[in-house]
Tab-separated table of C-alpha atoms and ligand atoms in Angstrom:
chain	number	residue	atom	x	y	z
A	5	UNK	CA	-69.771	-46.795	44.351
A	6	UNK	CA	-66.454	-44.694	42.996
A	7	UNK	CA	-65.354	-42.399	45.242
A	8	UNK	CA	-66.928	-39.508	42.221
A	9	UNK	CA	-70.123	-40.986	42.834
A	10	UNK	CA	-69.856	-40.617	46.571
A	11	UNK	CA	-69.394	-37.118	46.361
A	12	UNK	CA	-72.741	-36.771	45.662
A	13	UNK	CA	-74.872	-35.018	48.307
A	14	UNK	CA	-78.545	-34.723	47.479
A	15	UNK	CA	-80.996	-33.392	49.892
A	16	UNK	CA	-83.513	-35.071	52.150
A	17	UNK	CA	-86.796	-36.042	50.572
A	18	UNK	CA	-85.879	-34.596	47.607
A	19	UNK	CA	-85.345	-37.725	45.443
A	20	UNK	CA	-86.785	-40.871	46.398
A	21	UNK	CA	-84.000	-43.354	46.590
A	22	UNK	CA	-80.432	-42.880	48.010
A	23	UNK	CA	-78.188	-40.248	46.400
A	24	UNK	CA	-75.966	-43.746	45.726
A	25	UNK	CA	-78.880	-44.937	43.550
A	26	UNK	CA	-78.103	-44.368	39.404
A	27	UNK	CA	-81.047	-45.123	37.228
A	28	UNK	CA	-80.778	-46.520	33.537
A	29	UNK	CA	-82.101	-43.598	31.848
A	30	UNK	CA	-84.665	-45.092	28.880
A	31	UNK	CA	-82.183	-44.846	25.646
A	32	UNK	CA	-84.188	-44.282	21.968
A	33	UNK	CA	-81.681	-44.073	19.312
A	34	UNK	CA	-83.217	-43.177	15.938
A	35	UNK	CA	-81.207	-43.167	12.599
A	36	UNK	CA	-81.126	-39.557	12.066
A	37	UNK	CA	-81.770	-35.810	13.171
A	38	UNK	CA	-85.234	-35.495	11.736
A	39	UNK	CA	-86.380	-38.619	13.576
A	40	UNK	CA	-85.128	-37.060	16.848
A	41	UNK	CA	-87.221	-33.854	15.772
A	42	UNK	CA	-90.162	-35.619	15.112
A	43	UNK	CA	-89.970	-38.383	18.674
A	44	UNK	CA	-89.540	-35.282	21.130
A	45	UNK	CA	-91.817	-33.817	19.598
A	46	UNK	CA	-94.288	-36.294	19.235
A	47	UNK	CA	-93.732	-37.184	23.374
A	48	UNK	CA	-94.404	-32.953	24.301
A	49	UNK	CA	-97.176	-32.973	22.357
A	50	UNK	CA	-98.581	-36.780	23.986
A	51	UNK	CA	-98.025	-34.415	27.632
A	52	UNK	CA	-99.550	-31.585	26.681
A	53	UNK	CA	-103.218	-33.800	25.205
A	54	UNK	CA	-102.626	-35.838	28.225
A	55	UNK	CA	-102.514	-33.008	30.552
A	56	UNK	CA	-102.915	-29.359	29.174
A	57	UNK	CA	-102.163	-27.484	32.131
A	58	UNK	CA	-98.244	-29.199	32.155
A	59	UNK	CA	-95.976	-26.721	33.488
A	60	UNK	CA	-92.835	-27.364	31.275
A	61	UNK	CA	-89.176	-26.584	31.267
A	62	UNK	CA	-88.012	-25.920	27.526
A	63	UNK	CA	-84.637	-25.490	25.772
A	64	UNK	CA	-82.875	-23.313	22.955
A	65	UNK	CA	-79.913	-24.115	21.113
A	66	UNK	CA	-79.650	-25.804	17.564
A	67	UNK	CA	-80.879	-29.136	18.956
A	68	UNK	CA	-84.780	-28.225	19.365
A	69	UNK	CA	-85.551	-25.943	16.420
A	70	UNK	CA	-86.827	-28.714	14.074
A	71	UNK	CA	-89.092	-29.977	17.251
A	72	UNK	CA	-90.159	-26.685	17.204
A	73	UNK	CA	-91.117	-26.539	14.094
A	74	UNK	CA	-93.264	-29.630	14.628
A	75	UNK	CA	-94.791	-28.596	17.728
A	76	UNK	CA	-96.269	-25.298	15.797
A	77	UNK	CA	-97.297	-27.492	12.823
A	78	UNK	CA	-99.185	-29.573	15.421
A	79	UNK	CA	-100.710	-26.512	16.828
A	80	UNK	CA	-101.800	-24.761	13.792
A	81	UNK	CA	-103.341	-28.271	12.483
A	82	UNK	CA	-105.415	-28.615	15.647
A	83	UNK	CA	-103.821	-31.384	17.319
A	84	UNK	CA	-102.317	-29.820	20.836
A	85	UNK	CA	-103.336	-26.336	22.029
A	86	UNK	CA	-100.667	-24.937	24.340
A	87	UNK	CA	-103.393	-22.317	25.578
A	88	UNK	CA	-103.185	-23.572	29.052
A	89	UNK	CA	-99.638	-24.882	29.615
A	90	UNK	CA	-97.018	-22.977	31.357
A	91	UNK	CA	-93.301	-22.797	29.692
A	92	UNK	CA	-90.694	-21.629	32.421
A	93	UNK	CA	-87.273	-21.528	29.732
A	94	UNK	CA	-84.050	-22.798	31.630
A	95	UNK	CA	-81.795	-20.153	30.390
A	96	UNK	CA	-80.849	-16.892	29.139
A	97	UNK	CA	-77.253	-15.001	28.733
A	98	UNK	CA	-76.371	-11.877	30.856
A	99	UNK	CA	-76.062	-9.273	30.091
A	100	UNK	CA	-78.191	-9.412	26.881
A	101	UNK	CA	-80.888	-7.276	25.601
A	102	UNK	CA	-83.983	-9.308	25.447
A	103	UNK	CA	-85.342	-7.702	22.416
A	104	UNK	CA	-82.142	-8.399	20.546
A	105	UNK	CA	-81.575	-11.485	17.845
A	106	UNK	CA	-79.107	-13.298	19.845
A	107	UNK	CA	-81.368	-13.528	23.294
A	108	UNK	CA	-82.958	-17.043	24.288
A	109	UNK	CA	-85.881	-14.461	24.243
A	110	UNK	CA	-85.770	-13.499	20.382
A	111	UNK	CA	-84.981	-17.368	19.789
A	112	UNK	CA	-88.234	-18.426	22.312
A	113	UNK	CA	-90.125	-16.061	20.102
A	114	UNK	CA	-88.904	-16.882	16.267
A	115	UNK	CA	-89.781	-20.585	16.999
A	116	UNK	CA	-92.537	-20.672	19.055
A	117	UNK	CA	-94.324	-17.863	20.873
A	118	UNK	CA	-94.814	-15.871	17.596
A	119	UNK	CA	-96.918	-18.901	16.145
A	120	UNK	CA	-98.615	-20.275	18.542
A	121	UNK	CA	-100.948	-18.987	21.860
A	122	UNK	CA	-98.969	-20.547	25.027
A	123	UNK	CA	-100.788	-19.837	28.535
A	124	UNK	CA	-97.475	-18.715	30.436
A	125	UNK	CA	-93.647	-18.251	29.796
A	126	UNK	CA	-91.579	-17.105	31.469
A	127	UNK	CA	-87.362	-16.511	30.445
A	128	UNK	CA	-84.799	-14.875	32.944
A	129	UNK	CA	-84.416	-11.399	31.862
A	130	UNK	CA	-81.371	-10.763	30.099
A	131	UNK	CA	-81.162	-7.031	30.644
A	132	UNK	CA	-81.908	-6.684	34.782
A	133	UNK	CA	-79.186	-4.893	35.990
A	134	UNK	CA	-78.401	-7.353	38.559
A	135	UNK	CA	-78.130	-10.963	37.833
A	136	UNK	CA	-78.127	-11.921	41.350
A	137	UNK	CA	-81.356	-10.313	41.759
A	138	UNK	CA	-83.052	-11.535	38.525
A	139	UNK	CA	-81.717	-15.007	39.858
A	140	UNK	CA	-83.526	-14.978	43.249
A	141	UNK	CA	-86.833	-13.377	40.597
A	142	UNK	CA	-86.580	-15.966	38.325
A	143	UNK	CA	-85.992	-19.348	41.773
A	144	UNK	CA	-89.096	-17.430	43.387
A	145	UNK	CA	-90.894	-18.064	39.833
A	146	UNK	CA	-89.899	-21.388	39.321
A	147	UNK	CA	-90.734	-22.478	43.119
A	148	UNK	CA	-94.060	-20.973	42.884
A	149	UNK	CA	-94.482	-23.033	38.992
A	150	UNK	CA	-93.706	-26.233	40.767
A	151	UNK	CA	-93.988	-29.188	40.110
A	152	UNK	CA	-92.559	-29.075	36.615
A	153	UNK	CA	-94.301	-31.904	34.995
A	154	UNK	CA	-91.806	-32.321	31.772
A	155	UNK	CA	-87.699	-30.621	31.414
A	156	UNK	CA	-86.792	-31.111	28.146
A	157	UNK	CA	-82.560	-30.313	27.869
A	158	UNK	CA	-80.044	-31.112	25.261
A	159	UNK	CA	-76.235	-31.300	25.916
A	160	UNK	CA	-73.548	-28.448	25.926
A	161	UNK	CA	-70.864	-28.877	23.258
A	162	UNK	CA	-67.278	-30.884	23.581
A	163	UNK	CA	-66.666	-31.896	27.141
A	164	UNK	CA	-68.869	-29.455	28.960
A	165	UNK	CA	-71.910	-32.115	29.255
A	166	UNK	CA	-73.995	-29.102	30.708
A	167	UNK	CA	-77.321	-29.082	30.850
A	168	UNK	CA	-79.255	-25.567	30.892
A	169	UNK	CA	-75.730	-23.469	31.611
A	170	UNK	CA	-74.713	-25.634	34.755
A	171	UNK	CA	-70.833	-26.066	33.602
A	172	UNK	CA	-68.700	-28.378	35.420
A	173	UNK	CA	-68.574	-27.991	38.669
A	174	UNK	CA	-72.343	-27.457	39.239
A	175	UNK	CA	-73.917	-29.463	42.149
A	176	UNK	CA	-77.062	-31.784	41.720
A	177	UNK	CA	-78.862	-29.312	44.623
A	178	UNK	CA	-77.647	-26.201	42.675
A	179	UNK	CA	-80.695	-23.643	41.612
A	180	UNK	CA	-81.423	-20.631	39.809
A	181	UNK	CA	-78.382	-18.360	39.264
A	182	UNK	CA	-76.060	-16.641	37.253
A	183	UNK	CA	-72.872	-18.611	36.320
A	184	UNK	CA	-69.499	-18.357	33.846
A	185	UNK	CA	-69.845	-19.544	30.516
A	186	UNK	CA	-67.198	-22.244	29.672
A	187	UNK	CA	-64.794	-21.544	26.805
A	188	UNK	CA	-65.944	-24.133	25.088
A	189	UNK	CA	-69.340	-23.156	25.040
A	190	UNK	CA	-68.717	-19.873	24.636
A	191	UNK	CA	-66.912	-20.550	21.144
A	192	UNK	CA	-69.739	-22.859	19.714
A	193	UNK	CA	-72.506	-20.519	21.047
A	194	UNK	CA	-70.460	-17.405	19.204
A	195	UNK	CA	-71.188	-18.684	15.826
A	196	UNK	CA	-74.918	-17.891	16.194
A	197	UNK	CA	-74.781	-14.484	17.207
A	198	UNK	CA	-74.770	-12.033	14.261
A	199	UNK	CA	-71.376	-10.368	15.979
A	200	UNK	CA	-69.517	-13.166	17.868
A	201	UNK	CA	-67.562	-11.519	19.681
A	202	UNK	CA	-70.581	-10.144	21.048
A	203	UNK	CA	-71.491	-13.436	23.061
A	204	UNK	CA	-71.767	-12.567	27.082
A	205	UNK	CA	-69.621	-13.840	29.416
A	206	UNK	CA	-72.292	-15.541	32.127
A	207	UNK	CA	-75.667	-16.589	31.667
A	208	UNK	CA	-79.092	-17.209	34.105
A	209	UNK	CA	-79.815	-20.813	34.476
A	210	UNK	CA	-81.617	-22.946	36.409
A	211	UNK	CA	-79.904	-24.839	38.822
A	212	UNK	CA	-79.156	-28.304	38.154
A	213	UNK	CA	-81.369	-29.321	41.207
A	214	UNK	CA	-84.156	-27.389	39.876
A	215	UNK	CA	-83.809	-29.401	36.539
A	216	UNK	CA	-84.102	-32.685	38.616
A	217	UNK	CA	-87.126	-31.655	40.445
A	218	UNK	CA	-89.210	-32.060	37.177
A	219	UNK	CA	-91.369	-35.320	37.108
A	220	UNK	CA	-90.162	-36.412	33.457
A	221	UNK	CA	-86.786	-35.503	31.695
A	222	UNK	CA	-86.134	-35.591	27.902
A	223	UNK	CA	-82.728	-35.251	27.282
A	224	UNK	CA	-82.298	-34.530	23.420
A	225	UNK	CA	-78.752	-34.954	21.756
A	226	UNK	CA	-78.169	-35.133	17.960
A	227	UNK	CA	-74.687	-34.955	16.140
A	228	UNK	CA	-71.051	-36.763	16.161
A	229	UNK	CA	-70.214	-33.362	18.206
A	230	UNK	CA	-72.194	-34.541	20.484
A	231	UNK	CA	-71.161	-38.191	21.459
A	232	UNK	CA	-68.079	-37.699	23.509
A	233	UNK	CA	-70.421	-35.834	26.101
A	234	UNK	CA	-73.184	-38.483	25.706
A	235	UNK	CA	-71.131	-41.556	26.505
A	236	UNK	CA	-69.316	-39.049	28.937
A	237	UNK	CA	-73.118	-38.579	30.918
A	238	UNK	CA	-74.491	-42.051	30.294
A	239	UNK	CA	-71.412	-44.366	31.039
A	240	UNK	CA	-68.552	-42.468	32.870
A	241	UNK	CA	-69.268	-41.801	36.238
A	242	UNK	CA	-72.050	-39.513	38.251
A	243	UNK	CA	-69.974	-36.202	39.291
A	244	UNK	CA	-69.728	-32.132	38.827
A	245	UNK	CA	-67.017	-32.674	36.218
A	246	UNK	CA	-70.153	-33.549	33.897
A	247	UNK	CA	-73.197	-32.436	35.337
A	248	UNK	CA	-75.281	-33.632	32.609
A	249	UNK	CA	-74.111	-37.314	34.828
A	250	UNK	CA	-76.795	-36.004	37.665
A	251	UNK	CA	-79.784	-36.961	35.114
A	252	UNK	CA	-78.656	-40.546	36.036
A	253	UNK	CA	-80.063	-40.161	39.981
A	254	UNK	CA	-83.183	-39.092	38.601
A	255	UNK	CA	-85.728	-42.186	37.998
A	256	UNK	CA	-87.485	-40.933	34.832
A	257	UNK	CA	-85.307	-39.855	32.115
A	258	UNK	CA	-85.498	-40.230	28.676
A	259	UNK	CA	-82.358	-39.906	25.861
A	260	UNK	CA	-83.694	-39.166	22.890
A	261	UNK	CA	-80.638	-39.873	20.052
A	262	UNK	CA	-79.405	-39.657	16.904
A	263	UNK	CA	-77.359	-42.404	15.995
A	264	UNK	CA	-74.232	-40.369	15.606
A	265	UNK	CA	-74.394	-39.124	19.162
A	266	UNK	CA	-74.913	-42.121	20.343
A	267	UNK	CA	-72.106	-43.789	18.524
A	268	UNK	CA	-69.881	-44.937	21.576
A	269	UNK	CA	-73.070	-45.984	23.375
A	270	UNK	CA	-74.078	-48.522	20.862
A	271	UNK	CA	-71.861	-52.268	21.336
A	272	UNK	CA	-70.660	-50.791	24.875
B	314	PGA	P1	-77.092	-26.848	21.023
B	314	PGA	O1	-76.824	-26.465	22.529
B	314	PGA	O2	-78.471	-27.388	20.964
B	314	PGA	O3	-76.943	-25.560	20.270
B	314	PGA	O4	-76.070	-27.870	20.649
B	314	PGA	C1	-77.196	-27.339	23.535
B	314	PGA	C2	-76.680	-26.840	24.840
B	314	PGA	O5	-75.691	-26.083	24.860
B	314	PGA	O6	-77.234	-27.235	25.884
């Protein structure tokens, strides 16, 4: 064990091997984008036939708009019905206004609520006044929702390796509540808002321990900007300096790659 990996401190019962205990987390590499799109995709959709009442954690970002896309196709064809399953999102910026372009809200709608009928989601509100208190809302949610069958998370951008907002530094038994953006993400996030310097200083997230609670975890990563931080979370060790490392003490995960952000993975 290195002495980052012993630093670890997971609480009783929650996980059911030894905090010292990493897990090979089950690596599909696939040639391109598209074919990431269509695999996470394609294994939401198998959870939601297998069991429609799945309680699911869900992303935003860049990463999951084209398995968007395919999960609405799917829907509108007939071939999963979301009527039943709950979404609980893992993030949203504060202060934001919920209703405007640049919320995880707007995005949550534009590719997917607005097409097809979901049974339950549920985002942190952007525009409480308090973030503190829209944290302890949004834990008291997500504790009631649990277990969350399926977390689905991609990768923050350059060395960040967050997962929901949890920047370095998070815990493995940290939960719901309102943290600092990193620089870094704050400058690739900016590009997406229609005024960047508009982009919020903190966000709502859940908790990194919340994240590991789920049965199943899908983490989705496509792009050369993305393989420092991949071969950062998969190979380097398990610490708070890359919390996106803590996926490797949970003993279902699933990396679903392109090949270019997987490129330092592949002949390691
Ligand atoms: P991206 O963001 O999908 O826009 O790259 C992922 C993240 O920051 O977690």
């Amino acid at each position: 064990m290195t002495a980052a990996e012993s630093r670890i401190v997971v609480p009783e019962g929650r996980f059911p091997e030894p905090s010292s205990v990493t897990y090979p987390p089950e690596l599909v590499v696939l040639p391109n984008a598209e074919a990431v799109d269509a695999y996470a995709a394609g294994l939401i959709i198998e959870q939601i036939r297998t069991k429609p009442t799945s309680v699911l954690t869900l992303p935003t970002g860049n990463t999951p708009i084209g398995m968007y896309g395919l999960i609405v196709a799917s829907a509108q064809e007939g071939i999963v019905n979301l009527s039943k399953t709950t979404i609980v999102n893992l993030d949203e910026y504060h202060p934001i206004d919920p209703a405007s372009l640049d919320s995880y809200a707007s995005f949550m709608r534009r590719h997917l609520m607005d097409h097809v009928p979901v049974g339950e989601w549920n985002i942190p509100n952007g525009g409480a006044p308090s973030a503190d208190e829209e944290a302890q809302r949004y834990r008291a949610l997500l504790e009631a929702r649990q277990p969350v069958d399926l977390a689905v998370v991609g990768i923050g951008p350059g060395t960040t390796c967050h997962i929901g907002f949890n920047e370095k530094g998070s815990e493995p038994d940290s939960t719901v509540r309102y943290v600092t953006l990193d620089l870094q993400t704050r400058e690739a996030n900016a590009r997406l808002f229609e005024d960047p310097s508009q982009i919020p200083e903190g966000a709502l997230t859940q908790g990194i321990g919340d994240i590991l609670r789920a049965r199943w975890i899908i983490l989705i990563a496509k792009g050369v900007h993305k393989a420092w931080g991949v071969n950062r979370t998969l190979k380097g060790p398990v610490s708070s300096d890359a919390p996106a490392s803590f996926l490797r003490i949970h003993p279902r995960v699933t990396a679903v790659l392109d090949q270019e952000a997987a490129q330092y993975l592949l002949g390691n």
